[in-house]
């Protein structure tokens, strides 16, 4: 039952700004990238851990266990998106053409992604865990909705991944793809953990598709 959710995350990218880029001469751009990435790194880690939590939850786990794992994962992803929006705001408008517009668009879309994940958490919390079939049907609906919003945060961060900013972000350790630190859940099945490690920050209700807002390009 949890297998479908893990599958959603499995085809996805990780929510991080790992980009290949050449060195950038703009000291101001580099400074902006460092300010943002230093604040963003813990949030990228939180999203990676959330995805891992969903994948580590065994497909044959009890409904209540799956519900708890997915609910926490969605809540963590939403919180991370809100924190990322604040990181973009705190860094200020990037010193590039249309920097203020880029900043405001990214903030708006990251907050929208947070709202969407909060909606998924509510949907998961409302599932009936007393009836296995009803729970499975409800979980499928969650997975379908996750597939629709999975890339919202990644798309929002694309606002700052272009041109000079993308090159500067690629050089920052804080914007490298993190390794999930959540240990596999006891009794997790091979199927539940078969999804690639680079997956979007999303819960067990994932469908095979690119991870939400994760960087799909390698920085090295």
PDB file of C-alpha atoms in Angstrom:
ATOM      1  CA  UNK A   1       0.000   0.000   0.000  1.00  0.00           C
ATOM      2  CA  UNK A   2       2.883   2.292   0.791  1.00  0.00           C
ATOM      3  CA  UNK A   3       4.628   1.069  -2.347  1.00  0.00           C
ATOM      4  CA  UNK A   4       2.702   3.409  -4.653  1.00  0.00           C
ATOM      5  CA  UNK A   5       3.587   6.419  -2.554  1.00  0.00           C
ATOM      6  CA  UNK A   6       7.259   5.534  -2.568  1.00  0.00           C
ATOM      7  CA  UNK A   7       7.042   5.111  -6.324  1.00  0.00           C
ATOM      8  CA  UNK A   8       5.909   8.690  -6.755  1.00  0.00           C
ATOM      9  CA  UNK A   9       9.111   9.950  -5.242  1.00  0.00           C
ATOM     10  CA  UNK A  10      11.306   7.442  -6.978  1.00  0.00           C
ATOM     11  CA  UNK A  11      11.399   9.049 -10.400  1.00  0.00           C
ATOM     12  CA  UNK A  12      12.011  12.500  -9.027  1.00  0.00           C
ATOM     13  CA  UNK A  13      14.893  14.830  -8.591  1.00  0.00           C
ATOM     14  CA  UNK A  14      16.114  16.163  -5.285  1.00  0.00           C
ATOM     15  CA  UNK A  15      15.030  19.548  -4.118  1.00  0.00           C
ATOM     16  CA  UNK A  16      18.368  21.271  -4.224  1.00  0.00           C
ATOM     17  CA  UNK A  17      20.179  23.641  -6.522  1.00  0.00           C
ATOM     18  CA  UNK A  18      22.907  21.388  -7.862  1.00  0.00           C
ATOM     19  CA  UNK A  19      23.795  22.997 -11.132  1.00  0.00           C
ATOM     20  CA  UNK A  20      26.782  22.788 -13.396  1.00  0.00           C
ATOM     21  CA  UNK A  21      28.223  26.197 -13.945  1.00  0.00           C
ATOM     22  CA  UNK A  22      31.381  28.110 -14.685  1.00  0.00           C
ATOM     23  CA  UNK A  23      32.980  30.536 -12.290  1.00  0.00           C
ATOM     24  CA  UNK A  24      31.238  33.859 -11.976  1.00  0.00           C
ATOM     25  CA  UNK A  25      33.062  37.174 -11.703  1.00  0.00           C
ATOM     26  CA  UNK A  26      30.285  38.943  -9.873  1.00  0.00           C
ATOM     27  CA  UNK A  27      31.277  39.168  -6.238  1.00  0.00           C
ATOM     28  CA  UNK A  28      27.842  40.488  -5.369  1.00  0.00           C
ATOM     29  CA  UNK A  29      26.182  37.543  -7.063  1.00  0.00           C
ATOM     30  CA  UNK A  30      28.480  35.118  -5.242  1.00  0.00           C
ATOM     31  CA  UNK A  31      27.709  36.846  -1.943  1.00  0.00           C
ATOM     32  CA  UNK A  32      23.973  36.561  -2.600  1.00  0.00           C
ATOM     33  CA  UNK A  33      24.320  32.882  -3.437  1.00  0.00           C
ATOM     34  CA  UNK A  34      26.259  32.203  -0.227  1.00  0.00           C
ATOM     35  CA  UNK A  35      23.716  34.055   1.890  1.00  0.00           C
ATOM     36  CA  UNK A  36      20.856  32.087   0.379  1.00  0.00           C
ATOM     37  CA  UNK A  37      22.529  28.664   0.340  1.00  0.00           C
ATOM     38  CA  UNK A  38      23.750  28.924   3.936  1.00  0.00           C
ATOM     39  CA  UNK A  39      20.142  29.446   5.047  1.00  0.00           C
ATOM     40  CA  UNK A  40      18.666  26.971   2.575  1.00  0.00           C
ATOM     41  CA  UNK A  41      20.896  23.970   3.317  1.00  0.00           C
ATOM     42  CA  UNK A  42      19.010  22.829   6.449  1.00  0.00           C
ATOM     43  CA  UNK A  43      15.753  23.022   4.510  1.00  0.00           C
ATOM     44  CA  UNK A  44      17.089  20.940   1.626  1.00  0.00           C
ATOM     45  CA  UNK A  45      18.222  18.392   4.208  1.00  0.00           C
ATOM     46  CA  UNK A  46      14.794  18.398   5.851  1.00  0.00           C
ATOM     47  CA  UNK A  47      13.111  17.712   2.505  1.00  0.00           C
ATOM     48  CA  UNK A  48      15.539  14.934   1.647  1.00  0.00           C
ATOM     49  CA  UNK A  49      14.910  13.342   5.041  1.00  0.00           C
ATOM     50  CA  UNK A  50      11.156  13.621   4.539  1.00  0.00           C
ATOM     51  CA  UNK A  51      11.357  11.803   1.226  1.00  0.00           C
ATOM     52  CA  UNK A  52      13.502   9.116   2.804  1.00  0.00           C
ATOM     53  CA  UNK A  53      10.994   8.675   5.615  1.00  0.00           C
ATOM     54  CA  UNK A  54       8.261   7.923   3.127  1.00  0.00           C
ATOM     55  CA  UNK A  55      10.398   5.486   1.191  1.00  0.00           C
ATOM     56  CA  UNK A  56      11.635   3.790   4.344  1.00  0.00           C
ATOM     57  CA  UNK A  57       8.117   3.025   5.512  1.00  0.00           C
ATOM     58  CA  UNK A  58       7.394  -0.556   4.510  1.00  0.00           C
ATOM     59  CA  UNK A  59       4.733  -1.133   1.869  1.00  0.00           C
ATOM     60  CA  UNK A  60       3.083  -3.654   4.185  1.00  0.00           C
ATOM     61  CA  UNK A  61       3.200  -1.440   7.272  1.00  0.00           C
ATOM     62  CA  UNK A  62       0.055  -0.868   9.282  1.00  0.00           C
ATOM     63  CA  UNK A  63      -2.185   1.947   7.974  1.00  0.00           C
ATOM     64  CA  UNK A  64      -1.586   4.014  11.103  1.00  0.00           C
ATOM     65  CA  UNK A  65       2.199   3.756  10.632  1.00  0.00           C
ATOM     66  CA  UNK A  66       1.992   4.818   7.006  1.00  0.00           C
ATOM     67  CA  UNK A  67      -0.356   7.663   7.907  1.00  0.00           C
ATOM     68  CA  UNK A  68       2.012   8.933  10.591  1.00  0.00           C
ATOM     69  CA  UNK A  69       5.063   8.776   8.309  1.00  0.00           C
ATOM     70  CA  UNK A  70       3.363  10.518   5.398  1.00  0.00           C
ATOM     71  CA  UNK A  71       1.801  13.166   7.610  1.00  0.00           C
ATOM     72  CA  UNK A  72       5.164  14.047   9.158  1.00  0.00           C
ATOM     73  CA  UNK A  73       6.885  14.056   5.777  1.00  0.00           C
ATOM     74  CA  UNK A  74       4.332  16.401   4.216  1.00  0.00           C
ATOM     75  CA  UNK A  75       4.472  18.702   7.220  1.00  0.00           C
ATOM     76  CA  UNK A  76       8.269  18.821   7.066  1.00  0.00           C
ATOM     77  CA  UNK A  77       8.283  19.570   3.341  1.00  0.00           C
ATOM     78  CA  UNK A  78       5.756  22.363   3.814  1.00  0.00           C
ATOM     79  CA  UNK A  79       7.801  23.852   6.653  1.00  0.00           C
ATOM     80  CA  UNK A  80      10.948  23.649   4.548  1.00  0.00           C
ATOM     81  CA  UNK A  81       9.271  25.444   1.644  1.00  0.00           C
ATOM     82  CA  UNK A  82       8.158  28.259   3.932  1.00  0.00           C
ATOM     83  CA  UNK A  83      11.668  28.532   5.338  1.00  0.00           C
ATOM     84  CA  UNK A  84      13.123  28.588   1.823  1.00  0.00           C
ATOM     85  CA  UNK A  85      10.762  31.437   0.930  1.00  0.00           C
ATOM     86  CA  UNK A  86      12.076  33.324   3.970  1.00  0.00           C
ATOM     87  CA  UNK A  87      15.649  32.553   2.913  1.00  0.00           C
ATOM     88  CA  UNK A  88      15.010  34.094  -0.505  1.00  0.00           C
ATOM     89  CA  UNK A  89      13.412  37.107   1.163  1.00  0.00           C
ATOM     90  CA  UNK A  90      16.223  37.459   3.697  1.00  0.00           C
ATOM     91  CA  UNK A  91      18.905  37.300   1.004  1.00  0.00           C
ATOM     92  CA  UNK A  92      17.310  40.276  -0.691  1.00  0.00           C
ATOM     93  CA  UNK A  93      16.757  40.841  -4.384  1.00  0.00           C
ATOM     94  CA  UNK A  94      19.558  39.064  -6.282  1.00  0.00           C
ATOM     95  CA  UNK A  95      21.962  41.517  -7.995  1.00  0.00           C
ATOM     96  CA  UNK A  96      20.977  40.523 -11.522  1.00  0.00           C
ATOM     97  CA  UNK A  97      18.580  41.844 -14.157  1.00  0.00           C
ATOM     98  CA  UNK A  98      14.981  41.666 -12.897  1.00  0.00           C
ATOM     99  CA  UNK A  99      16.330  40.551  -9.514  1.00  0.00           C
ATOM    100  CA  UNK A 100      13.374  41.900  -7.541  1.00  0.00           C
ATOM    101  CA  UNK A 101      10.878  40.128  -9.801  1.00  0.00           C
ATOM    102  CA  UNK A 102      12.853  36.874  -9.555  1.00  0.00           C
ATOM    103  CA  UNK A 103      12.866  37.154  -5.784  1.00  0.00           C
ATOM    104  CA  UNK A 104       9.154  37.920  -5.431  1.00  0.00           C
ATOM    105  CA  UNK A 105       8.113  35.159  -7.839  1.00  0.00           C
ATOM    106  CA  UNK A 106      10.214  32.598  -5.991  1.00  0.00           C
ATOM    107  CA  UNK A 107       8.795  33.636  -2.611  1.00  0.00           C
ATOM    108  CA  UNK A 108       5.232  33.492  -3.900  1.00  0.00           C
ATOM    109  CA  UNK A 109       5.635  30.062  -5.477  1.00  0.00           C
ATOM    110  CA  UNK A 110       7.475  28.516  -2.529  1.00  0.00           C
ATOM    111  CA  UNK A 111       4.712  29.631  -0.195  1.00  0.00           C
ATOM    112  CA  UNK A 112       2.147  28.203  -2.608  1.00  0.00           C
ATOM    113  CA  UNK A 113       4.018  24.888  -2.566  1.00  0.00           C
ATOM    114  CA  UNK A 114       3.916  24.935   1.241  1.00  0.00           C
ATOM    115  CA  UNK A 115       0.146  25.400   1.174  1.00  0.00           C
ATOM    116  CA  UNK A 116      -0.192  22.493  -1.259  1.00  0.00           C
ATOM    117  CA  UNK A 117       1.830  20.144   0.959  1.00  0.00           C
ATOM    118  CA  UNK A 118      -0.134  21.250   4.003  1.00  0.00           C
ATOM    119  CA  UNK A 119      -3.234  20.240   2.064  1.00  0.00           C
ATOM    120  CA  UNK A 120      -1.742  16.787   1.477  1.00  0.00           C
ATOM    121  CA  UNK A 121      -1.021  16.449   5.188  1.00  0.00           C
ATOM    122  CA  UNK A 122      -4.658  17.202   5.996  1.00  0.00           C
ATOM    123  CA  UNK A 123      -5.753  14.680   3.393  1.00  0.00           C
ATOM    124  CA  UNK A 124      -3.525  11.983   4.886  1.00  0.00           C
ATOM    125  CA  UNK A 125      -4.608  12.796   8.437  1.00  0.00           C
ATOM    126  CA  UNK A 126      -8.248  12.359   7.417  1.00  0.00           C
ATOM    127  CA  UNK A 127      -7.759   8.816   6.042  1.00  0.00           C
ATOM    128  CA  UNK A 128      -9.640   5.974   7.755  1.00  0.00           C
ATOM    129  CA  UNK A 129      -6.976   3.660   9.177  1.00  0.00           C
ATOM    130  CA  UNK A 130      -9.533   1.247  10.598  1.00  0.00           C
ATOM    131  CA  UNK A 131     -10.456  -0.096   7.165  1.00  0.00           C
ATOM    132  CA  UNK A 132      -7.514  -1.335   5.117  1.00  0.00           C
ATOM    133  CA  UNK A 133      -9.297  -1.106   1.752  1.00  0.00           C
ATOM    134  CA  UNK A 134     -10.624   2.388   2.369  1.00  0.00           C
ATOM    135  CA  UNK A 135      -7.200   3.457   3.548  1.00  0.00           C
ATOM    136  CA  UNK A 136      -5.537   2.027   0.436  1.00  0.00           C
ATOM    137  CA  UNK A 137      -8.044   3.820  -1.813  1.00  0.00           C
ATOM    138  CA  UNK A 138      -7.511   7.058   0.065  1.00  0.00           C
ATOM    139  CA  UNK A 139      -3.755   6.701  -0.110  1.00  0.00           C
ATOM    140  CA  UNK A 140      -3.981   6.311  -3.877  1.00  0.00           C
ATOM    141  CA  UNK A 141      -5.799   9.634  -4.051  1.00  0.00           C
ATOM    142  CA  UNK A 142      -3.054  11.210  -1.943  1.00  0.00           C
ATOM    143  CA  UNK A 143      -0.432   9.795  -4.301  1.00  0.00           C
ATOM    144  CA  UNK A 144      -2.292  11.182  -7.315  1.00  0.00           C
ATOM    145  CA  UNK A 145      -2.428  14.632  -5.735  1.00  0.00           C
ATOM    146  CA  UNK A 146       1.216  14.441  -4.752  1.00  0.00           C
ATOM    147  CA  UNK A 147       2.146  13.722  -8.335  1.00  0.00           C
ATOM    148  CA  UNK A 148       0.406  16.951  -9.358  1.00  0.00           C
ATOM    149  CA  UNK A 149       2.230  19.202  -6.921  1.00  0.00           C
ATOM    150  CA  UNK A 150       5.535  17.391  -6.531  1.00  0.00           C
ATOM    151  CA  UNK A 151       7.574  19.810  -8.622  1.00  0.00           C
ATOM    152  CA  UNK A 152       6.087  23.053  -7.320  1.00  0.00           C
ATOM    153  CA  UNK A 153       8.992  23.915  -5.029  1.00  0.00           C
ATOM    154  CA  UNK A 154      11.547  22.895  -7.639  1.00  0.00           C
ATOM    155  CA  UNK A 155       9.867  25.125 -10.203  1.00  0.00           C
ATOM    156  CA  UNK A 156       9.831  27.972  -7.706  1.00  0.00           C
ATOM    157  CA  UNK A 157      13.578  27.631  -7.146  1.00  0.00           C
ATOM    158  CA  UNK A 158      14.136  27.579 -10.889  1.00  0.00           C
ATOM    159  CA  UNK A 159      13.505  31.308 -10.625  1.00  0.00           C
ATOM    160  CA  UNK A 160      16.944  31.687  -9.084  1.00  0.00           C
ATOM    161  CA  UNK A 161      18.733  28.915 -10.967  1.00  0.00           C
ATOM    162  CA  UNK A 162      19.261  30.719 -14.229  1.00  0.00           C
ATOM    163  CA  UNK A 163      22.336  32.432 -15.646  1.00  0.00           C
ATOM    164  CA  UNK A 164      24.712  34.146 -13.234  1.00  0.00           C
ATOM    165  CA  UNK A 165      22.736  33.076 -10.187  1.00  0.00           C
ATOM    166  CA  UNK A 166      22.754  29.447 -11.255  1.00  0.00           C
ATOM    167  CA  UNK A 167      26.511  29.504 -11.755  1.00  0.00           C
ATOM    168  CA  UNK A 168      27.042  31.107  -8.356  1.00  0.00           C
ATOM    169  CA  UNK A 169      24.682  28.692  -6.582  1.00  0.00           C
ATOM    170  CA  UNK A 170      26.483  25.721  -8.133  1.00  0.00           C
ATOM    171  CA  UNK A 171      29.639  26.680  -6.258  1.00  0.00           C
ATOM    172  CA  UNK A 172      28.015  26.826  -2.831  1.00  0.00           C
ATOM    173  CA  UNK A 173      28.236  23.763  -0.541  1.00  0.00           C
ATOM    174  CA  UNK A 174      24.883  24.689   0.973  1.00  0.00           C
ATOM    175  CA  UNK A 175      23.147  24.185  -2.355  1.00  0.00           C
ATOM    176  CA  UNK A 176      24.584  20.742  -3.036  1.00  0.00           C
ATOM    177  CA  UNK A 177      22.285  17.733  -2.966  1.00  0.00           C
ATOM    178  CA  UNK A 178      22.163  16.364   0.617  1.00  0.00           C
ATOM    179  CA  UNK A 179      22.158  12.719   1.643  1.00  0.00           C
ATOM    180  CA  UNK A 180      19.039  11.693   3.550  1.00  0.00           C
ATOM    181  CA  UNK A 181      19.838  11.071   7.210  1.00  0.00           C
ATOM    182  CA  UNK A 182      16.644   9.277   8.198  1.00  0.00           C
ATOM    183  CA  UNK A 183      17.432   5.612   8.994  1.00  0.00           C
ATOM    184  CA  UNK A 184      15.276   2.967   7.291  1.00  0.00           C
ATOM    185  CA  UNK A 185      12.228   2.066   9.339  1.00  0.00           C
ATOM    186  CA  UNK A 186      12.282  -1.305  11.062  1.00  0.00           C
ATOM    187  CA  UNK A 187      10.814  -3.951   8.833  1.00  0.00           C
ATOM    188  CA  UNK A 188      10.921  -1.780   5.725  1.00  0.00           C
ATOM    189  CA  UNK A 189      10.694  -3.845   2.566  1.00  0.00           C
ATOM    190  CA  UNK A 190      13.049  -3.788  -0.384  1.00  0.00           C
ATOM    191  CA  UNK A 191      10.225  -2.545  -2.562  1.00  0.00           C
ATOM    192  CA  UNK A 192       9.622   0.431  -0.336  1.00  0.00           C
ATOM    193  CA  UNK A 193      13.280   1.368  -0.439  1.00  0.00           C
ATOM    194  CA  UNK A 194      13.865   0.744  -4.098  1.00  0.00           C
ATOM    195  CA  UNK A 195      13.303   4.344  -5.101  1.00  0.00           C
ATOM    196  CA  UNK A 196      16.469   6.225  -6.029  1.00  0.00           C
ATOM    197  CA  UNK A 197      18.077   8.269  -3.302  1.00  0.00           C
ATOM    198  CA  UNK A 198      17.652  11.460  -5.281  1.00  0.00           C
ATOM    199  CA  UNK A 199      13.953  11.976  -4.943  1.00  0.00           C
ATOM    200  CA  UNK A 200      11.719  14.967  -4.315  1.00  0.00           C
ATOM    201  CA  UNK A 201      10.795  15.905  -0.880  1.00  0.00           C
ATOM    202  CA  UNK A 202       7.540  14.067  -0.568  1.00  0.00           C
ATOM    203  CA  UNK A 203       5.850  11.336   1.520  1.00  0.00           C
ATOM    204  CA  UNK A 204       4.977   7.710   1.012  1.00  0.00           C
ATOM    205  CA  UNK A 205       2.158   8.704  -1.216  1.00  0.00           C
ATOM    206  CA  UNK A 206       4.440   9.347  -4.115  1.00  0.00           C
ATOM    207  CA  UNK A 207       4.049   8.359  -7.729  1.00  0.00           C
ATOM    208  CA  UNK A 208       6.917   7.841 -10.136  1.00  0.00           C
ATOM    209  CA  UNK A 209       7.760  11.274 -11.323  1.00  0.00           C
ATOM    210  CA  UNK A 210      10.374  13.969 -10.816  1.00  0.00           C
ATOM    211  CA  UNK A 211      10.743  15.018  -7.182  1.00  0.00           C
ATOM    212  CA  UNK A 212       9.420  18.304  -6.154  1.00  0.00           C
ATOM    213  CA  UNK A 213      11.714  21.147  -6.905  1.00  0.00           C
ATOM    214  CA  UNK A 214      14.798  19.030  -6.680  1.00  0.00           C
ATOM    215  CA  UNK A 215      17.859  19.963  -8.667  1.00  0.00           C
ATOM    216  CA  UNK A 216      18.018  17.742 -11.671  1.00  0.00           C
ATOM    217  CA  UNK A 217      21.403  18.928 -12.840  1.00  0.00           C
ATOM    218  CA  UNK A 218      24.685  17.842 -11.318  1.00  0.00           C
ATOM    219  CA  UNK A 219      26.938  20.457  -9.852  1.00  0.00           C
ATOM    220  CA  UNK A 220      30.039  18.469 -10.480  1.00  0.00           C
TER     221      UNK A 220
END
